mmCIF file of C-alpha atoms in Angstrom:
data_model
loop_
_atom_site.group_PDB
_atom_site.id
_atom_site.type_symbol
_atom_site.label_atom_id
_atom_site.label_comp_id
_atom_site.label_asym_id
_atom_site.label_seq_id
_atom_site.Cartn_x
_atom_site.Cartn_y
_atom_site.Cartn_z
ATOM 1 C CA MET W 8 12.810 -34.641 0.804
ATOM 2 C CA ASP W 9 9.995 -32.824 -0.975
ATOM 3 C CA GLN W 10 10.202 -29.081 -0.248
ATOM 4 C CA LYS W 11 6.445 -29.001 0.285
ATOM 5 C CA GLU W 12 6.942 -31.276 3.296
ATOM 6 C CA MET W 13 9.634 -29.077 4.880
ATOM 7 C CA HIS W 14 9.058 -26.938 7.926
ATOM 8 C CA PRO W 15 9.636 -23.203 7.331
ATOM 9 C CA GLU W 16 12.900 -23.285 9.308
ATOM 10 C CA THR W 17 14.337 -25.941 6.999
ATOM 11 C CA LEU W 18 13.055 -24.341 3.807
ATOM 12 C CA LEU W 19 14.590 -21.001 4.744
ATOM 13 C CA ALA W 20 17.908 -22.303 6.075
ATOM 14 C CA GLN W 21 18.361 -24.218 2.803
ATOM 15 C CA ALA W 22 17.345 -21.165 0.715
ATOM 16 C CA GLY W 23 14.718 -23.323 -0.935
ATOM 17 C CA GLY W 24 17.441 -25.608 -2.261
ATOM 18 C CA ALA W 25 19.193 -22.847 -4.212
ATOM 19 C CA VAL W 26 22.920 -23.494 -4.682
ATOM 20 C CA ASP W 27 25.541 -22.643 -7.327
ATOM 21 C CA LEU W 28 25.775 -25.791 -9.430
ATOM 22 C CA SER W 29 28.449 -24.319 -11.718
ATOM 23 C CA SER W 30 30.964 -23.844 -8.897
ATOM 24 C CA GLY W 31 29.582 -26.179 -6.270
ATOM 25 C CA GLY W 32 29.049 -23.272 -3.872
ATOM 26 C CA VAL W 33 26.404 -23.667 -1.190
ATOM 27 C CA VAL W 34 25.406 -20.012 -1.651
ATOM 28 C CA PRO W 35 23.211 -19.191 -4.668
ATOM 29 C CA PRO W 36 24.940 -16.875 -7.170
ATOM 30 C CA ILE W 37 23.975 -13.407 -8.346
ATOM 31 C CA GLN W 38 23.452 -12.911 -12.080
ATOM 32 C CA PRO W 39 23.540 -9.151 -12.784
ATOM 33 C CA ALA W 40 23.040 -9.375 -16.561
ATOM 34 C CA THR W 41 20.303 -7.214 -18.036
ATOM 35 C CA THR W 42 20.096 -9.169 -21.294
ATOM 36 C CA PHE W 43 20.656 -12.790 -22.266
ATOM 37 C CA LEU W 44 22.143 -14.565 -25.269
ATOM 38 C CA ARG W 45 20.377 -16.131 -28.220
ATOM 39 C CA GLY W 46 21.855 -18.945 -30.287
ATOM 40 C CA SER W 47 22.639 -18.963 -34.010
ATOM 41 C CA ASP W 48 19.041 -19.972 -34.625
ATOM 42 C CA ASN W 49 17.998 -16.753 -32.783
ATOM 43 C CA GLU W 50 16.333 -18.759 -30.044
ATOM 44 C CA PRO W 51 17.113 -17.889 -26.401
ATOM 45 C CA LEU W 52 19.828 -20.100 -24.917
ATOM 46 C CA ASN W 53 17.704 -20.127 -21.762
ATOM 47 C CA PRO W 54 13.987 -19.710 -22.555
ATOM 48 C CA ASN W 55 13.387 -18.385 -19.038
ATOM 49 C CA ASN W 56 15.724 -15.440 -19.543
ATOM 50 C CA ILE W 57 15.416 -12.844 -22.282
ATOM 51 C CA TYR W 58 15.546 -9.434 -20.596
ATOM 52 C CA ALA W 59 16.075 -8.565 -16.925
ATOM 53 C CA ARG W 60 12.988 -6.382 -16.519
ATOM 54 C CA ASP W 61 10.969 -9.518 -15.883
ATOM 55 C CA HIS W 62 13.557 -12.309 -15.935
ATOM 56 C CA SER W 63 15.888 -12.949 -13.011
ATOM 57 C CA ASP W 64 16.839 -16.308 -11.555
ATOM 58 C CA THR W 65 17.593 -14.704 -8.184
ATOM 59 C CA VAL W 66 14.224 -12.954 -8.034
ATOM 60 C CA ARG W 67 12.452 -16.180 -8.975
ATOM 61 C CA GLN W 68 14.286 -18.079 -6.234
ATOM 62 C CA ALA W 69 13.165 -15.584 -3.598
ATOM 63 C CA GLU W 70 9.608 -15.570 -4.960
ATOM 64 C CA ALA W 71 9.433 -19.375 -4.845
ATOM 65 C CA ILE W 72 10.383 -19.409 -1.159
ATOM 66 C CA LEU W 73 7.869 -16.695 -0.270
ATOM 67 C CA THR W 74 5.132 -18.519 -2.192
ATOM 68 C CA GLN W 75 5.766 -21.701 -0.241
ATOM 69 C CA LEU W 76 6.018 -19.898 3.107
ATOM 70 C CA GLU W 77 2.573 -18.342 2.608
ATOM 71 C CA GLY W 78 1.014 -21.430 1.055
ATOM 72 C CA GLY W 79 0.193 -19.486 -2.087
ATOM 73 C CA ALA W 80 0.142 -20.203 -5.794
ATOM 74 C CA SER W 81 2.433 -17.418 -7.011
ATOM 75 C CA SER W 82 4.491 -14.440 -5.805
ATOM 76 C CA LEU W 83 5.678 -11.210 -7.375
ATOM 77 C CA LEU W 84 8.534 -9.164 -5.896
ATOM 78 C CA PHE W 85 8.600 -5.385 -6.283
ATOM 79 C CA PRO W 86 11.208 -2.704 -5.512
ATOM 80 C CA SER W 87 9.240 -1.535 -2.446
ATOM 81 C CA GLY W 88 6.185 -2.370 -0.408
ATOM 82 C CA MET W 89 4.414 0.684 -1.793
ATOM 83 C CA ALA W 90 5.175 -0.449 -5.348
ATOM 84 C CA ALA W 91 3.469 -3.757 -4.558
ATOM 85 C CA ILE W 92 0.430 -1.965 -3.109
ATOM 86 C CA ALA W 93 0.252 0.356 -6.126
ATOM 87 C CA ALA W 94 0.362 -2.588 -8.542
ATOM 88 C CA LEU W 95 -2.590 -4.178 -6.771
ATOM 89 C CA PHE W 96 -4.760 -1.073 -6.664
ATOM 90 C CA ARG W 97 -4.018 -0.128 -10.279
ATOM 91 C CA THR W 98 -6.274 -3.055 -11.197
ATOM 92 C CA VAL W 99 -9.279 -1.136 -9.816
ATOM 93 C CA PRO W 100 -11.175 0.493 -12.696
ATOM 94 C CA THR W 101 -11.867 4.203 -12.804
ATOM 95 C CA GLY W 102 -15.052 4.819 -10.852
ATOM 96 C CA GLY W 103 -14.608 1.664 -8.783
ATOM 97 C CA ARG W 104 -14.906 1.250 -5.028
ATOM 98 C CA VAL W 105 -12.459 0.010 -2.399
ATOM 99 C CA ILE W 106 -12.789 -0.531 1.352
ATOM 100 C CA VAL W 107 -9.651 0.259 3.322
ATOM 101 C CA GLN W 108 -8.875 -0.223 6.986
ATOM 102 C CA SER W 109 -8.398 3.021 8.907
ATOM 103 C CA GLY W 110 -5.456 3.627 11.228
ATOM 104 C CA ILE W 111 -2.940 1.673 9.157
ATOM 105 C CA TYR W 112 0.541 2.573 7.895
ATOM 106 C CA TRP W 113 0.276 6.233 6.952
ATOM 107 C CA GLY W 114 2.212 5.820 3.695
ATOM 108 C CA THR W 115 -0.458 3.418 2.428
ATOM 109 C CA THR W 116 -3.356 5.667 3.438
ATOM 110 C CA ARG W 117 -1.766 8.779 1.978
ATOM 111 C CA TRP W 118 -1.042 7.153 -1.400
ATOM 112 C CA LEU W 119 -4.469 5.509 -1.620
ATOM 113 C CA ARG W 120 -6.322 8.744 -0.879
ATOM 114 C CA ASP W 121 -4.447 10.536 -3.639
ATOM 115 C CA PHE W 122 -4.706 7.667 -6.125
ATOM 116 C CA CYS W 123 -8.425 7.132 -5.560
ATOM 117 C CA THR W 124 -9.112 10.856 -5.938
ATOM 118 C CA ARG W 125 -7.275 10.963 -9.272
ATOM 119 C CA ARG W 126 -9.064 7.853 -10.551
ATOM 120 C CA GLN W 127 -12.537 8.764 -9.208
ATOM 121 C CA ILE W 128 -12.457 5.614 -7.080
ATOM 122 C CA VAL W 129 -14.653 5.629 -3.994
ATOM 123 C CA MET W 130 -12.450 4.896 -0.993
ATOM 124 C CA VAL W 131 -14.270 3.900 2.188
ATOM 125 C CA GLU W 132 -12.143 3.929 5.344
ATOM 126 C CA VAL W 133 -13.366 1.770 8.215
ATOM 127 C CA ASP W 134 -12.042 0.227 11.419
ATOM 128 C CA ALA W 135 -11.755 -3.301 10.049
ATOM 129 C CA SER W 136 -11.021 -4.744 13.488
ATOM 130 C CA ASP W 137 -14.737 -4.099 14.091
ATOM 131 C CA VAL W 138 -16.416 -6.796 11.971
ATOM 132 C CA ALA W 139 -19.809 -5.093 12.200
ATOM 133 C CA ALA W 140 -18.355 -1.838 10.876
ATOM 134 C CA LEU W 141 -16.695 -3.705 8.028
ATOM 135 C CA GLU W 142 -19.976 -5.442 7.208
ATOM 136 C CA SER W 143 -21.770 -2.087 7.091
ATOM 137 C CA ALA W 144 -19.206 -0.753 4.627
ATOM 138 C CA CYS W 145 -19.710 -3.773 2.377
ATOM 139 C CA VAL W 146 -23.505 -3.672 2.587
ATOM 140 C CA ALA W 147 -23.383 -0.101 1.271
ATOM 141 C CA GLY W 148 -22.116 -1.210 -2.137
ATOM 142 C CA MET W 149 -20.069 -3.586 -4.260
ATOM 143 C CA ALA W 150 -16.286 -3.200 -4.214
ATOM 144 C CA GLN W 151 -13.193 -4.490 -5.952
ATOM 145 C CA ILE W 152 -10.783 -4.700 -2.995
ATOM 146 C CA VAL W 153 -11.048 -4.909 0.781
ATOM 147 C CA TRP W 154 -7.654 -3.949 2.229
ATOM 148 C CA VAL W 155 -6.703 -4.736 5.824
ATOM 149 C CA GLU W 156 -3.488 -4.593 7.837
ATOM 150 C CA THR W 157 -2.970 -6.905 10.804
ATOM 151 C CA PRO W 158 -1.398 -6.204 13.201
ATOM 152 C CA SER W 159 -1.942 -2.580 12.239
ATOM 153 C CA ASN W 160 0.842 -0.020 12.427
ATOM 154 C CA PRO W 161 1.052 1.710 14.901
ATOM 155 C CA TRP W 162 -2.320 1.072 16.603
ATOM 156 C CA LEU W 163 -1.616 -2.684 16.865
ATOM 157 C CA LYS W 164 -5.211 -3.649 16.073
ATOM 158 C CA ILE W 165 -5.975 -7.209 14.978
ATOM 159 C CA VAL W 166 -8.376 -7.984 12.129
ATOM 160 C CA ASP W 167 -10.262 -11.279 12.033
ATOM 161 C CA ILE W 168 -9.053 -12.410 8.599
ATOM 162 C CA ALA W 169 -11.552 -15.268 8.228
ATOM 163 C CA ALA W 170 -14.460 -12.949 9.040
ATOM 164 C CA ALA W 171 -13.098 -10.226 6.748
ATOM 165 C CA SER W 172 -12.868 -12.781 3.936
ATOM 166 C CA GLU W 173 -16.555 -13.614 4.226
ATOM 167 C CA VAL W 174 -17.465 -9.935 4.347
ATOM 168 C CA ALA W 175 -15.368 -9.191 1.243
ATOM 169 C CA LYS W 176 -17.072 -11.992 -0.677
ATOM 170 C CA SER W 177 -20.457 -10.523 0.191
ATOM 171 C CA CYS W 178 -19.689 -7.363 -1.790
ATOM 172 C CA GLY W 179 -17.796 -9.009 -4.631
ATOM 173 C CA ALA W 180 -14.347 -7.943 -3.468
ATOM 174 C CA ILE W 181 -11.065 -9.744 -3.000
ATOM 175 C CA LEU W 182 -9.480 -9.556 0.442
ATOM 176 C CA ALA W 183 -5.892 -8.310 0.471
ATOM 177 C CA VAL W 184 -3.936 -8.387 3.740
ATOM 178 C CA ASP W 185 -0.843 -6.414 4.670
ATOM 179 C CA SER W 186 0.867 -8.934 6.966
ATOM 180 C CA THR W 187 4.179 -7.087 7.267
ATOM 181 C CA ALA W 188 4.056 -6.851 11.072
ATOM 182 C CA ALA W 189 3.394 -10.586 11.397
ATOM 183 C CA SER W 190 5.589 -12.206 8.711
ATOM 184 C CA PRO W 191 4.835 -15.602 7.120
ATOM 185 C CA VAL W 192 6.397 -17.292 10.165
ATOM 186 C CA LEU W 193 3.651 -16.075 12.513
ATOM 187 C CA SER W 194 0.591 -15.834 10.276
ATOM 188 C CA ASN W 195 -0.583 -17.103 6.893
ATOM 189 C CA PRO W 196 -3.563 -14.988 5.773
ATOM 190 C CA LEU W 197 -4.190 -17.073 2.641
ATOM 191 C CA SER W 198 -4.987 -20.095 4.807
ATOM 192 C CA LEU W 199 -7.527 -17.951 6.673
ATOM 193 C CA GLY W 200 -9.389 -16.858 3.534
ATOM 194 C CA ALA W 201 -7.418 -13.945 2.111
ATOM 195 C CA ASP W 202 -6.913 -13.798 -1.659
ATOM 196 C CA ILE W 203 -3.660 -11.817 -1.695
ATOM 197 C CA VAL W 204 -1.125 -11.095 1.028
ATOM 198 C CA MET W 205 1.392 -8.246 0.908
ATOM 199 C CA HIS W 206 4.642 -7.834 2.805
ATOM 200 C CA SER W 207 7.078 -4.987 2.847
ATOM 201 C CA VAL W 208 10.112 -7.294 2.696
ATOM 202 C CA THR W 209 12.149 -4.234 3.673
ATOM 203 C CA LYS W 210 11.059 -5.065 7.205
ATOM 204 C CA VAL W 211 11.391 -8.338 9.103
ATOM 205 C CA ILE W 212 11.528 -10.738 6.136
ATOM 206 C CA ASN W 213 14.893 -9.297 5.126
ATOM 207 C CA GLY W 214 15.528 -8.086 8.652
ATOM 208 C CA HIS W 215 18.836 -6.286 8.204
ATOM 209 C CA SER W 216 17.764 -2.760 7.180
ATOM 210 C CA ASP W 217 19.639 -3.000 3.889
ATOM 211 C CA VAL W 218 17.018 -4.019 1.306
ATOM 212 C CA LEU W 219 14.011 -2.119 -0.031
ATOM 213 C CA GLY W 220 11.314 -4.363 -1.432
ATOM 214 C CA GLY W 221 7.746 -5.615 -1.400
ATOM 215 C CA VAL W 222 5.915 -8.771 -2.399
ATOM 216 C CA LEU W 223 2.411 -9.825 -3.362
ATOM 217 C CA ILE W 224 1.499 -13.480 -2.872
ATOM 218 C CA ALA W 225 -1.760 -14.863 -4.269
ATOM 219 C CA LYS W 226 -3.768 -18.009 -3.862
ATOM 220 C CA SER W 227 -4.846 -19.797 -7.035
ATOM 221 C CA GLY W 228 -7.739 -18.450 -9.028
ATOM 222 C CA VAL W 229 -7.342 -14.718 -8.325
ATOM 223 C CA ASP W 230 -8.693 -13.121 -11.511
ATOM 224 C CA ILE W 231 -6.549 -9.974 -11.405
ATOM 225 C CA TRP W 232 -3.241 -11.784 -10.835
ATOM 226 C CA GLU W 233 -2.243 -11.971 -14.489
ATOM 227 C CA ASP W 234 -3.027 -8.278 -14.864
ATOM 228 C CA ILE W 235 -0.719 -7.465 -11.942
ATOM 229 C CA ALA W 236 2.052 -9.623 -13.404
ATOM 230 C CA ALA W 237 1.694 -8.050 -16.832
ATOM 231 C CA ASP W 238 1.724 -4.567 -15.340
ATOM 232 C CA ARG W 239 4.917 -5.303 -13.416
ATOM 233 C CA ALA W 240 6.624 -6.680 -16.509
ATOM 234 C CA THR W 241 5.721 -3.786 -18.779
ATOM 235 C CA ALA W 242 5.889 -0.920 -16.278
ATOM 236 C CA GLY W 243 9.205 -2.158 -14.889
ATOM 237 C CA ALA W 244 8.456 -2.218 -11.159
ATOM 238 C CA ILE W 245 11.081 -4.898 -10.560
ATOM 239 C CA MET W 246 13.485 -5.829 -7.796
ATOM 240 C CA GLY W 247 17.136 -5.921 -8.851
ATOM 241 C CA PRO W 248 19.206 -9.116 -8.614
ATOM 242 C CA PHE W 249 21.498 -7.821 -5.851
ATOM 243 C CA GLU W 250 18.532 -6.808 -3.673
ATOM 244 C CA ALA W 251 16.915 -10.197 -4.314
ATOM 245 C CA TRP W 252 20.158 -11.940 -3.320
ATOM 246 C CA LEU W 253 20.359 -9.940 -0.088
ATOM 247 C CA LEU W 254 16.722 -10.809 0.563
ATOM 248 C CA LEU W 255 17.482 -14.514 0.097
ATOM 249 C CA ARG W 256 20.377 -14.184 2.510
ATOM 250 C CA GLY W 257 18.259 -12.394 5.102
ATOM 251 C CA MET W 258 15.378 -14.859 4.876
ATOM 252 C CA ARG W 259 17.614 -17.780 5.863
ATOM 253 C CA THR W 260 17.557 -16.633 9.502
ATOM 254 C CA LEU W 261 13.962 -15.342 9.599
ATOM 255 C CA PRO W 262 12.532 -17.968 12.007
ATOM 256 C CA LEU W 263 15.411 -17.501 14.455
ATOM 257 C CA ARG W 264 15.099 -13.721 14.360
ATOM 258 C CA ILE W 265 11.327 -13.777 14.736
ATOM 259 C CA GLU W 266 11.495 -16.113 17.727
ATOM 260 C CA ARG W 267 13.971 -13.865 19.545
ATOM 261 C CA MET W 268 12.165 -10.654 18.599
ATOM 262 C CA CYS W 269 8.818 -11.957 19.835
ATOM 263 C CA GLU W 270 10.404 -13.078 23.104
ATOM 264 C CA ASN W 271 11.969 -9.637 23.538
ATOM 265 C CA ALA W 272 8.688 -7.923 22.708
ATOM 266 C CA MET W 273 6.725 -9.961 25.238
ATOM 267 C CA ARG W 274 9.226 -9.371 28.028
ATOM 268 C CA THR W 275 9.440 -5.666 27.220
ATOM 269 C CA ALA W 276 5.657 -5.272 26.979
ATOM 270 C CA LYS W 277 5.168 -6.891 30.394
ATOM 271 C CA PHE W 278 7.806 -4.609 31.907
ATOM 272 C CA LEU W 279 6.267 -1.489 30.388
ATOM 273 C CA ASP W 280 2.745 -2.546 31.337
ATOM 274 C CA ASP W 281 3.741 -2.257 35.017
ATOM 275 C CA HIS W 282 5.772 0.933 34.705
ATOM 276 C CA PRO W 283 4.357 4.020 36.455
ATOM 277 C CA GLN W 284 5.590 6.349 33.686
ATOM 278 C CA VAL W 285 3.642 4.465 31.003
ATOM 279 C CA ASP W 286 -0.104 5.063 30.695
ATOM 280 C CA ALA W 287 -0.825 2.287 28.189
ATOM 281 C CA VAL W 288 0.877 -0.528 26.300
ATOM 282 C CA TRP W 289 -0.539 -1.749 22.990
ATOM 283 C CA TYR W 290 0.744 -5.254 22.274
ATOM 284 C CA PRO W 291 -1.400 -8.193 21.083
ATOM 285 C CA GLY W 292 0.540 -10.610 23.259
ATOM 286 C CA LEU W 293 -0.747 -9.023 26.460
ATOM 287 C CA SER W 294 -3.971 -10.442 27.865
ATOM 288 C CA SER W 295 -5.177 -6.857 28.314
ATOM 289 C CA HIS W 296 -5.181 -6.280 24.543
ATOM 290 C CA PRO W 297 -8.808 -6.221 23.278
ATOM 291 C CA SER W 298 -8.025 -8.741 20.524
ATOM 292 C CA HIS W 299 -5.597 -10.918 22.472
ATOM 293 C CA ASP W 300 -7.565 -14.144 21.968
ATOM 294 C CA LEU W 301 -7.863 -13.525 18.231
ATOM 295 C CA ALA W 302 -4.156 -12.735 17.976
ATOM 296 C CA MET W 303 -3.328 -15.987 19.767
ATOM 297 C CA ARG W 304 -5.389 -17.909 17.193
ATOM 298 C CA GLN W 305 -4.159 -16.073 14.095
ATOM 299 C CA MET W 306 -0.497 -15.587 15.016
ATOM 300 C CA ILE W 307 1.020 -18.935 15.838
ATOM 301 C CA GLY W 308 4.363 -18.806 17.625
ATOM 302 C CA GLY W 309 4.280 -15.202 18.803
ATOM 303 C CA GLN W 310 2.331 -11.985 18.638
ATOM 304 C CA GLY W 311 4.889 -9.885 16.858
ATOM 305 C CA PHE W 312 7.767 -7.539 17.546
ATOM 306 C CA LEU W 313 5.967 -4.166 17.543
ATOM 307 C CA ILE W 314 4.860 -2.370 20.705
ATOM 308 C CA SER W 315 3.218 1.034 20.982
ATOM 309 C CA ILE W 316 3.288 2.799 24.347
ATOM 310 C CA LEU W 317 1.699 5.959 25.677
ATOM 311 C CA VAL W 318 4.209 7.783 27.843
ATOM 312 C CA ARG W 319 2.654 9.456 30.888
ATOM 313 C CA GLY W 320 2.192 13.127 30.062
ATOM 314 C CA GLY W 321 2.182 14.694 26.619
ATOM 315 C CA ARG W 322 4.302 15.293 23.553
ATOM 316 C CA GLU W 323 7.270 16.826 25.371
ATOM 317 C CA ASP W 324 7.383 13.963 27.862
ATOM 318 C CA ALA W 325 7.465 11.404 25.028
ATOM 319 C CA LEU W 326 10.191 13.348 23.228
ATOM 320 C CA ARG W 327 12.269 13.510 26.417
ATOM 321 C CA VAL W 328 12.045 9.741 26.799
ATOM 322 C CA ILE W 329 12.939 9.040 23.178
ATOM 323 C CA GLY W 330 15.862 11.458 23.448
ATOM 324 C CA ARG W 331 17.338 9.586 26.427
ATOM 325 C CA LEU W 332 17.337 6.134 24.831
ATOM 326 C CA LYS W 333 20.823 4.828 24.094
ATOM 327 C CA LEU W 334 20.297 1.355 22.593
ATOM 328 C CA PHE W 335 17.077 1.961 20.647
ATOM 329 C CA HIS W 336 17.890 3.756 17.409
ATOM 330 C CA ARG W 337 15.646 6.735 16.682
ATOM 331 C CA ALA W 338 14.692 5.834 13.119
ATOM 332 C CA THR W 339 11.755 5.085 10.843
ATOM 333 C CA SER W 340 11.029 1.467 9.842
ATOM 334 C CA LEU W 341 10.661 -1.749 11.785
ATOM 335 C CA GLY W 342 11.550 -5.419 11.783
ATOM 336 C CA GLY W 343 15.346 -5.171 11.775
ATOM 337 C CA ILE W 344 17.739 -6.981 14.084
ATOM 338 C CA GLU W 345 18.429 -3.635 15.760
ATOM 339 C CA SER W 346 15.730 -2.185 18.009
ATOM 340 C CA LEU W 347 14.144 1.052 16.775
ATOM 341 C CA VAL W 348 11.942 3.703 18.345
ATOM 342 C CA GLU W 349 9.818 6.353 16.649
ATOM 343 C CA HIS W 350 7.593 9.215 17.757
ATOM 344 C CA ARG W 351 4.795 8.627 15.240
ATOM 345 C CA HIS W 352 3.054 11.963 15.846
ATOM 346 C CA THR W 353 6.105 13.641 14.306
ATOM 347 C CA ILE W 354 5.450 11.674 11.097
ATOM 348 C CA GLU W 355 1.649 11.835 10.962
ATOM 349 C CA PRO W 356 0.433 14.631 13.247
ATOM 350 C CA HIS W 357 -2.882 15.048 11.392
ATOM 351 C CA THR W 358 -4.152 11.455 11.764
ATOM 352 C CA GLY W 359 -5.234 11.474 15.384
ATOM 353 C CA ILE W 360 -2.205 9.550 16.593
ATOM 354 C CA PRO W 361 -1.587 10.372 20.278
ATOM 355 C CA GLU W 362 1.181 12.912 20.839
ATOM 356 C CA ASN W 363 2.656 10.780 23.623
ATOM 357 C CA LEU W 364 2.860 7.563 21.568
ATOM 358 C CA LEU W 365 6.203 5.860 20.983
ATOM 359 C CA ARG W 366 6.405 2.879 18.639
ATOM 360 C CA LEU W 367 9.038 0.302 19.528
ATOM 361 C CA SER W 368 10.361 -2.302 17.091
ATOM 362 C CA LEU W 369 12.112 -4.966 19.127
ATOM 363 C CA GLY W 370 15.258 -6.469 17.658
ATOM 364 C CA THR W 371 17.437 -9.433 18.601
ATOM 365 C CA GLU W 372 19.478 -7.824 21.360
ATOM 366 C CA ASN W 373 19.494 -9.109 24.934
ATOM 367 C CA ALA W 374 16.123 -8.273 26.478
ATOM 368 C CA ASN W 375 17.712 -7.249 29.779
ATOM 369 C CA ASP W 376 19.780 -4.610 27.996
ATOM 370 C CA LEU W 377 16.732 -3.230 26.199
ATOM 371 C CA ILE W 378 14.717 -3.095 29.424
ATOM 372 C CA SER W 379 17.598 -1.364 31.198
ATOM 373 C CA ASP W 380 17.717 1.237 28.445
ATOM 374 C CA LEU W 381 13.972 1.876 28.741
ATOM 375 C CA THR W 382 14.272 2.024 32.538
ATOM 376 C CA GLN W 383 16.861 4.789 32.534
ATOM 377 C CA ALA W 384 14.986 6.725 29.822
ATOM 378 C CA LEU W 385 11.669 6.602 31.657
ATOM 379 C CA GLU W 386 12.955 7.254 35.159
ATOM 380 C CA GLN W 387 15.417 10.135 34.740
#
């Protein structure tokens, strides 16, 4: 069967067809070598492998699967999500202009502000979930990149990717989408008009909290793609073979994990939405979410595994609740099989994030157990 005809579940379970032909093993091997042999004629024994900084069979296997999942033309893995973002924005010339969604992952915003200041790049921050506001930012001047994150972390805003694509074209920019909180199972931004999609594969794509990595996936014809690839090869922002192998292993269960996590998130969001100790629940799967209809169209199969809640009261009330939780791990990150909780104001107190906000990343546990844990934490 042609891999292009496979459903994502089949592609992932089969690891894109990767096996160990030398031993007959059904698990693809790891090749840790940093350099590769040449023959007596000084030609590489394998023309695809010369030096590990840019040549790894395991990395290429993972990239091929991610490319197919997103319906792209090519993928590049990096040692972290931030390394992938940095590689993209390093293509912006000194004195250029970029338009960046506000209220996104703080690590992205912090790095971009510093980078753009150093490179004299004009950085315009705008609520990209408001198409009119995004249009106004583009009308004000040409740009190289429009960067959006959907669903956004931790505000859980949804950006209309198709509309953002048209807006980006109007000011000469490419549209790049951080789709980490959706995953390729729920949303494919390239099919909606994006030029490049980014995932922190540290999160749900690997899903086991044991790999750090990022990926850029591009559609065909993106002018800066070769520049990004060349920069990765020469600057050395590579993923190691062991991390790539763990990523391959994690991806094989991605559809199953996502299905369970979305189910848990929906059940938990509905429970919290009716709880008297919760002032607000931000989750795109709820009909009360301002972009619920858009999320239902853009995220097929579920509206994600992230929930942000506003605990009734203030900072101390939120901290008391988070301190009582027994199943939710108090830890940064998201998308793992274990449920996590974080008080985001502790991490980014200067960004306007509400002091009583808790961000929940729903894992694959039994939903009844998670709801029981939240019940006892909220009601003590």
